[in-house]
Structure formats: structure tokens, C-alpha cells
Short mmCIF file of N, CA and C in Angstrom, two decimals:
data_model
loop_
_atom_site.label_atom_id
_atom_site.label_comp_id
_atom_site.label_asym_id
_atom_site.label_seq_id
_atom_site.Cartn_x
_atom_site.Cartn_y
_atom_site.Cartn_z
N UNK A 1 119.16 39.70 119.46
CA UNK A 1 118.17 39.97 120.80
C UNK A 1 117.62 38.87 121.13
N UNK A 2 118.01 37.66 121.33
CA UNK A 2 118.41 36.32 121.34
C UNK A 2 118.81 36.58 123.85
N UNK A 3 119.55 36.96 123.24
CA UNK A 3 120.89 37.53 124.33
C UNK A 3 120.00 38.75 125.47
N UNK A 4 119.54 39.59 124.50
CA UNK A 4 118.14 40.12 125.57
C UNK A 4 117.31 39.55 126.30
N UNK A 5 116.87 38.49 125.32
CA UNK A 5 115.45 37.55 126.19
C UNK A 5 116.29 37.15 127.53
N UNK A 6 117.70 36.24 127.08
CA UNK A 6 117.69 35.34 127.88
C UNK A 6 118.89 36.15 129.46
N UNK A 7 118.94 37.47 129.40
CA UNK A 7 119.25 38.05 129.81
C UNK A 7 118.48 38.60 130.99
N UNK A 8 116.57 38.90 130.19
CA UNK A 8 115.56 38.62 131.11
C UNK A 8 114.95 38.34 131.62
N UNK A 9 115.86 36.20 131.41
CA UNK A 9 114.96 35.39 132.12
C UNK A 9 115.86 34.88 133.51
N UNK A 10 115.43 35.26 134.50
CA UNK A 10 116.65 34.75 135.82
C UNK A 10 116.62 33.25 135.29
N UNK A 11 115.10 32.24 135.53
CA UNK A 11 115.72 31.00 135.03
C UNK A 11 116.70 29.99 133.50
N UNK A 12 116.97 31.05 132.80
CA UNK A 12 117.89 30.73 132.29
C UNK A 12 119.14 31.19 132.39
N UNK A 13 119.24 32.52 132.92
CA UNK A 13 120.19 33.16 133.08
C UNK A 13 121.17 32.17 133.24
N UNK A 14 120.83 31.87 135.21
CA UNK A 14 120.81 30.20 136.12
C UNK A 14 121.79 29.76 134.93
N UNK A 15 120.56 28.88 134.21
CA UNK A 15 121.06 27.80 133.99
C UNK A 15 122.08 28.02 133.07
N UNK A 16 122.30 28.47 132.09
CA UNK A 16 122.59 28.98 130.79
C UNK A 16 124.63 29.30 131.33
N UNK A 17 123.96 30.91 132.31
CA UNK A 17 125.03 31.48 132.38
C UNK A 17 125.84 31.18 133.18
N UNK A 18 124.85 31.10 133.88
CA UNK A 18 125.92 31.19 135.91
C UNK A 18 125.79 29.68 136.21
N UNK A 19 126.07 28.56 135.27
CA UNK A 19 125.95 27.57 134.97
C UNK A 19 125.74 26.31 136.51
N UNK A 20 124.04 26.83 136.78
CA UNK A 20 123.57 26.10 137.74
C UNK A 20 123.03 25.02 137.16
N UNK A 21 122.90 23.11 138.00
CA UNK A 21 122.90 22.33 138.09
C UNK A 21 120.95 22.00 137.77
N UNK A 22 121.34 20.96 136.76
CA UNK A 22 119.79 21.23 136.61
C UNK A 22 118.58 20.92 137.58
N UNK A 23 117.93 20.82 137.77
CA UNK A 23 117.02 20.32 139.29
C UNK A 23 115.64 19.51 137.79
N UNK A 24 115.54 18.38 139.27
CA UNK A 24 114.45 17.11 139.07
C UNK A 24 113.04 17.16 139.74
N UNK A 25 112.15 16.49 139.64
CA UNK A 25 110.95 15.83 140.54
C UNK A 25 111.63 15.09 140.76
N UNK A 26 111.12 14.31 142.14
CA UNK A 26 111.28 13.80 142.53
C UNK A 26 111.35 12.67 142.10
N UNK A 27 109.75 12.20 142.45
CA UNK A 27 108.36 11.36 141.19
C UNK A 27 108.24 11.57 139.82
N UNK A 28 107.85 11.31 139.30
CA UNK A 28 107.06 10.63 138.35
C UNK A 28 106.21 10.08 138.11
N UNK A 29 105.55 9.81 137.63
CA UNK A 29 104.37 8.24 136.96
C UNK A 29 104.87 7.59 135.35
N UNK A 30 105.60 6.47 135.60
CA UNK A 30 106.05 5.69 134.05
C UNK A 30 104.96 4.91 133.72
N UNK A 31 103.73 4.11 134.42
CA UNK A 31 102.61 3.44 134.20
C UNK A 31 102.40 4.42 133.38
N UNK A 32 102.24 5.22 132.34
CA UNK A 32 101.46 5.69 130.77
C UNK A 32 102.36 5.94 129.50
N UNK A 33 103.46 5.36 130.11
CA UNK A 33 104.71 5.61 128.69
C UNK A 33 104.96 4.26 128.61
N UNK A 34 105.63 4.24 126.85
CA UNK A 34 105.48 2.98 126.37
C UNK A 34 107.68 3.16 126.52
N UNK A 35 107.33 2.06 127.48
CA UNK A 35 109.37 1.38 127.53
C UNK A 35 109.59 -0.17 127.47
N UNK A 36 108.23 -0.78 126.98
CA UNK A 36 108.07 -1.93 126.87
C UNK A 36 109.31 -2.68 125.64
N UNK A 37 109.91 -1.37 124.58
CA UNK A 37 111.26 -1.89 123.70
C UNK A 37 112.25 -1.13 123.23
N UNK A 38 112.05 -0.92 125.04
CA UNK A 38 113.78 -0.04 125.25
C UNK A 38 114.01 -1.50 126.54
N UNK A 39 115.22 -1.23 126.40
CA UNK A 39 115.92 -1.70 127.56
C UNK A 39 115.93 -1.63 128.59
N UNK A 40 116.91 -2.51 129.83
CA UNK A 40 116.76 -2.02 130.92
C UNK A 40 117.25 -0.03 131.48
N UNK A 41 118.98 0.01 130.83
CA UNK A 41 119.42 1.44 130.52
C UNK A 41 118.08 2.62 130.06
N UNK A 42 117.88 1.89 128.88
CA UNK A 42 117.23 2.93 128.28
C UNK A 42 115.89 3.49 129.31
N UNK A 43 115.62 2.27 130.25
CA UNK A 43 113.92 2.56 131.12
C UNK A 43 114.51 3.67 132.04
N UNK A 44 116.11 3.38 133.17
CA UNK A 44 116.31 4.48 133.67
C UNK A 44 116.50 5.43 133.36
N UNK A 45 116.65 5.73 132.09
CA UNK A 45 117.18 7.12 131.30
C UNK A 45 116.03 7.42 131.26
N UNK A 46 114.85 7.08 130.63
CA UNK A 46 113.92 7.80 130.31
C UNK A 46 113.50 8.38 131.77
N UNK A 47 113.19 7.19 132.25
CA UNK A 47 113.47 7.84 134.44
C UNK A 47 113.51 9.53 134.32
N UNK A 48 114.47 8.79 133.89
CA UNK A 48 115.63 10.65 134.51
C UNK A 48 115.08 11.83 133.62
N UNK A 49 115.00 11.45 132.56
CA UNK A 49 114.80 12.66 131.50
C UNK A 49 113.68 12.48 131.40
N UNK A 50 112.50 12.43 131.33
CA UNK A 50 110.39 12.16 131.97
C UNK A 50 110.93 13.62 133.76
N UNK A 51 111.83 13.05 134.36
CA UNK A 51 112.00 13.86 136.19
C UNK A 51 112.35 15.34 135.98
N UNK A 52 112.84 15.46 134.73
CA UNK A 52 113.53 16.29 134.88
C UNK A 52 112.59 18.20 133.99
N UNK A 53 113.87 19.30 135.04
CA UNK A 53 112.65 20.37 135.14
C UNK A 53 113.33 21.05 134.01
N UNK A 54 115.09 21.19 133.56
CA UNK A 54 115.17 22.42 133.67
C UNK A 54 115.89 21.49 132.39
N UNK A 55 116.68 20.36 131.64
CA UNK A 55 117.06 20.15 130.49
C UNK A 55 117.90 18.74 130.89
N UNK A 56 117.55 18.65 130.01
CA UNK A 56 118.63 17.13 129.94
C UNK A 56 119.85 16.76 129.31
N UNK A 57 120.39 16.20 129.31
CA UNK A 57 122.06 16.28 128.17
C UNK A 57 121.71 14.54 128.33
N UNK A 58 122.02 14.31 127.08
CA UNK A 58 121.90 13.18 126.55
C UNK A 58 122.90 12.52 126.02
N UNK A 59 124.63 11.65 126.15
CA UNK A 59 125.44 10.92 125.86
C UNK A 59 125.44 9.50 125.76
N UNK A 60 126.30 9.03 124.76
CA UNK A 60 125.69 7.41 124.33
C UNK A 60 126.84 7.39 123.21
N UNK A 61 127.75 6.16 123.56
CA UNK A 61 128.71 5.99 122.48
C UNK A 61 127.68 5.20 121.20
N UNK A 62 127.82 4.83 120.06
CA UNK A 62 127.70 4.65 119.03
C UNK A 62 126.87 3.04 119.03
N UNK A 63 125.38 3.12 118.77
CA UNK A 63 124.50 2.46 118.81
C UNK A 63 124.31 1.71 120.40
N UNK A 64 123.93 2.47 120.91
CA UNK A 64 123.32 2.21 122.37
C UNK A 64 122.73 3.10 122.48
N UNK A 65 121.13 3.15 122.00
CA UNK A 65 120.77 3.57 121.67
C UNK A 65 119.77 4.77 122.12
N UNK A 66 120.42 5.91 122.06
CA UNK A 66 120.34 6.94 122.11
C UNK A 66 119.06 7.13 121.11
N UNK A 67 118.98 7.36 120.12
CA UNK A 67 118.08 7.29 119.31
C UNK A 67 116.39 6.16 119.67
N UNK A 68 117.13 5.64 119.74
CA UNK A 68 115.37 5.01 120.14
C UNK A 68 115.25 5.69 121.64
N UNK A 69 115.63 5.87 122.09
CA UNK A 69 115.02 6.51 124.24
C UNK A 69 114.35 8.06 122.86
N UNK A 70 115.30 8.42 122.33
CA UNK A 70 114.72 10.00 122.32
C UNK A 70 113.18 10.30 121.33
N UNK A 71 113.15 8.68 120.58
CA UNK A 71 111.85 8.60 119.65
C UNK A 71 110.90 8.28 120.65
N UNK A 72 111.70 7.83 122.24
CA UNK A 72 109.93 7.20 122.63
C UNK A 72 109.84 8.34 123.89
N UNK A 73 110.83 8.95 124.79
CA UNK A 73 111.05 10.13 124.97
C UNK A 73 109.97 11.42 124.71
N UNK A 74 110.33 11.58 123.43
CA UNK A 74 109.45 12.72 122.71
C UNK A 74 108.17 12.54 123.13
N UNK A 75 107.91 10.89 122.40
CA UNK A 75 106.60 11.28 121.75
C UNK A 75 105.75 11.35 123.55
N UNK A 76 106.87 10.02 125.15
CA UNK A 76 105.97 10.72 125.89
C UNK A 76 105.71 12.51 126.72
N UNK A 77 106.38 12.82 126.35
CA UNK A 77 106.62 14.47 126.18
C UNK A 77 104.58 14.65 125.54
N UNK A 78 105.03 14.87 124.30
CA UNK A 78 103.57 14.47 123.26
C UNK A 78 102.08 14.19 123.87
N UNK A 79 102.41 12.95 124.54
CA UNK A 79 101.51 12.51 125.12
C UNK A 79 100.54 13.28 126.71
N UNK A 80 102.12 13.35 126.73
CA UNK A 80 101.36 13.38 127.95
C UNK A 80 101.69 15.33 129.12
N UNK A 81 101.04 15.60 127.10
CA UNK A 81 100.89 16.63 126.46
C UNK A 81 101.32 18.45 127.55
N UNK A 82 102.60 18.19 127.68
CA UNK A 82 103.62 18.80 128.02
C UNK A 82 104.21 19.64 127.40
N UNK A 83 104.35 21.36 127.15
CA UNK A 83 104.93 22.32 126.83
C UNK A 83 106.38 22.47 126.44
N UNK A 84 106.76 21.61 125.91
CA UNK A 84 108.56 22.04 125.30
C UNK A 84 108.52 22.44 124.33
N UNK A 85 110.09 22.48 124.66
CA UNK A 85 110.60 22.62 123.77
C UNK A 85 112.28 21.95 123.61
N UNK A 86 112.29 21.50 122.37
CA UNK A 86 113.28 20.52 122.35
C UNK A 86 114.23 21.42 121.50
N UNK A 87 115.49 20.81 121.77
CA UNK A 87 116.83 22.06 120.93
C UNK A 87 117.55 19.52 120.41
N UNK A 88 117.79 19.56 120.00
CA UNK A 88 118.90 17.89 119.14
C UNK A 88 120.15 18.33 118.32
N UNK A 89 121.35 18.56 119.21
CA UNK A 89 122.36 18.58 118.60
C UNK A 89 123.28 17.57 119.17
N UNK A 90 124.19 17.26 117.38
CA UNK A 90 124.80 16.27 117.05
C UNK A 90 126.38 16.88 116.33
N UNK A 91 127.05 15.76 116.22
CA UNK A 91 128.18 16.37 115.80
C UNK A 91 128.13 16.44 114.53
N UNK A 92 127.07 14.91 114.26
CA UNK A 92 126.59 15.25 112.56
C UNK A 92 125.65 15.21 111.53
N UNK A 93 125.34 15.86 110.98
CA UNK A 93 123.85 16.24 110.51
C UNK A 93 123.05 14.74 110.26
N UNK A 94 123.75 13.32 109.82
CA UNK A 94 123.10 12.68 109.53
C UNK A 94 122.34 11.98 111.04
N UNK A 95 122.91 12.29 112.38
CA UNK A 95 122.62 11.25 113.07
C UNK A 95 121.38 12.50 113.71
N UNK A 96 120.81 13.54 112.64
CA UNK A 96 120.22 14.39 113.27
C UNK A 96 118.63 13.70 112.39
N UNK A 97 119.35 13.94 111.10
CA UNK A 97 117.68 13.22 110.26
C UNK A 97 117.63 11.88 110.63
N UNK A 98 118.22 10.79 110.90
CA UNK A 98 117.87 10.03 111.14
C UNK A 98 116.96 10.03 112.33
N UNK A 99 117.71 10.76 113.26
CA UNK A 99 116.61 10.90 114.69
C UNK A 99 114.69 11.77 113.79
N UNK A 100 115.19 12.39 112.96
CA UNK A 100 113.37 13.29 112.01
C UNK A 100 112.59 11.55 111.70
N UNK A 101 113.45 11.54 111.15
CA UNK A 101 112.69 10.16 110.67
C UNK A 101 112.56 8.71 111.27
N UNK A 102 112.78 8.76 112.47
CA UNK A 102 112.73 7.82 112.77
C UNK A 102 111.03 8.28 114.37
N UNK A 103 110.85 10.01 114.13
CA UNK A 103 110.11 10.34 114.53
C UNK A 103 108.92 10.75 113.57
N UNK A 104 109.17 10.46 111.95
CA UNK A 104 107.78 10.48 110.87
C UNK A 104 107.74 9.08 111.15
N UNK A 105 109.11 8.11 111.12
CA UNK A 105 108.25 7.11 111.43
C UNK A 105 106.96 6.49 111.98
N UNK A 106 106.99 7.26 113.82
CA UNK A 106 106.55 6.58 114.70
C UNK A 106 105.42 7.78 114.57
N UNK A 107 104.64 8.81 113.75
CA UNK A 107 104.39 9.03 113.70
C UNK A 107 103.69 10.92 114.71
N UNK A 108 104.95 11.04 114.90
CA UNK A 108 105.62 11.90 115.47
C UNK A 108 105.73 13.15 114.01
N UNK A 109 104.47 13.90 114.20
CA UNK A 109 104.83 15.38 113.45
C UNK A 109 104.90 16.64 114.03
N UNK A 110 105.74 17.80 113.34
CA UNK A 110 105.83 19.37 113.68
C UNK A 110 105.77 19.30 115.01
#
């Protein structure tokens, strides 16, 4: 039934099947987003992630701060009351487990 739902949703069909590039808002207010513990590159990535209208693909070498950025990003989405679905995927289960543990430490649940 998931495939049937996909073909009924024109936007998802364009993104996933027809390979349309994601779209982004031109401006977004970052003044309410806590970024003080992020480095310059992470702040730029956060800005890009928050501007995404469709999806974000976050890639980086080990130790570059992807998990830290994701925790901040998810918290910002929750604080902004944005209705969202989040899919986390990784090559290893331990990376997903680590993200989930850090989200719990940051007070994010369910």
C-alpha cells in the first residue's frame, strides 16, 4: 500500500520517482535557533537544512559533527512547531543508536 500512496501523491512522485531536485525557501529566520555550540560549517549546514522544503541529505566524514548538527536541527524543527517526518538512515546501527541517545540527552523524545 505504500507504493500505491506514493503514486497518489504527485509531489512525492516527482521527488522520488521522477528525480526532481529538492526546493528551498529563499530566506529563513535563524535568530531563534540555538547555534552557539555549532561551528561555522555546521551553522551554514543548519541554515541550508532549515530552508529545505522537500528533503535534506546530510553527508560527511566521521567526526565532522553530523550527529551534533542533527540534534540541533531536530530540536529547531520541534521548537518551530513544524509538522515533519524524519527518516534517519546510516551505514551502521550504532550511528543511529548514537543519534537517538544524544536526542534523549538533549530532551527530545517520541
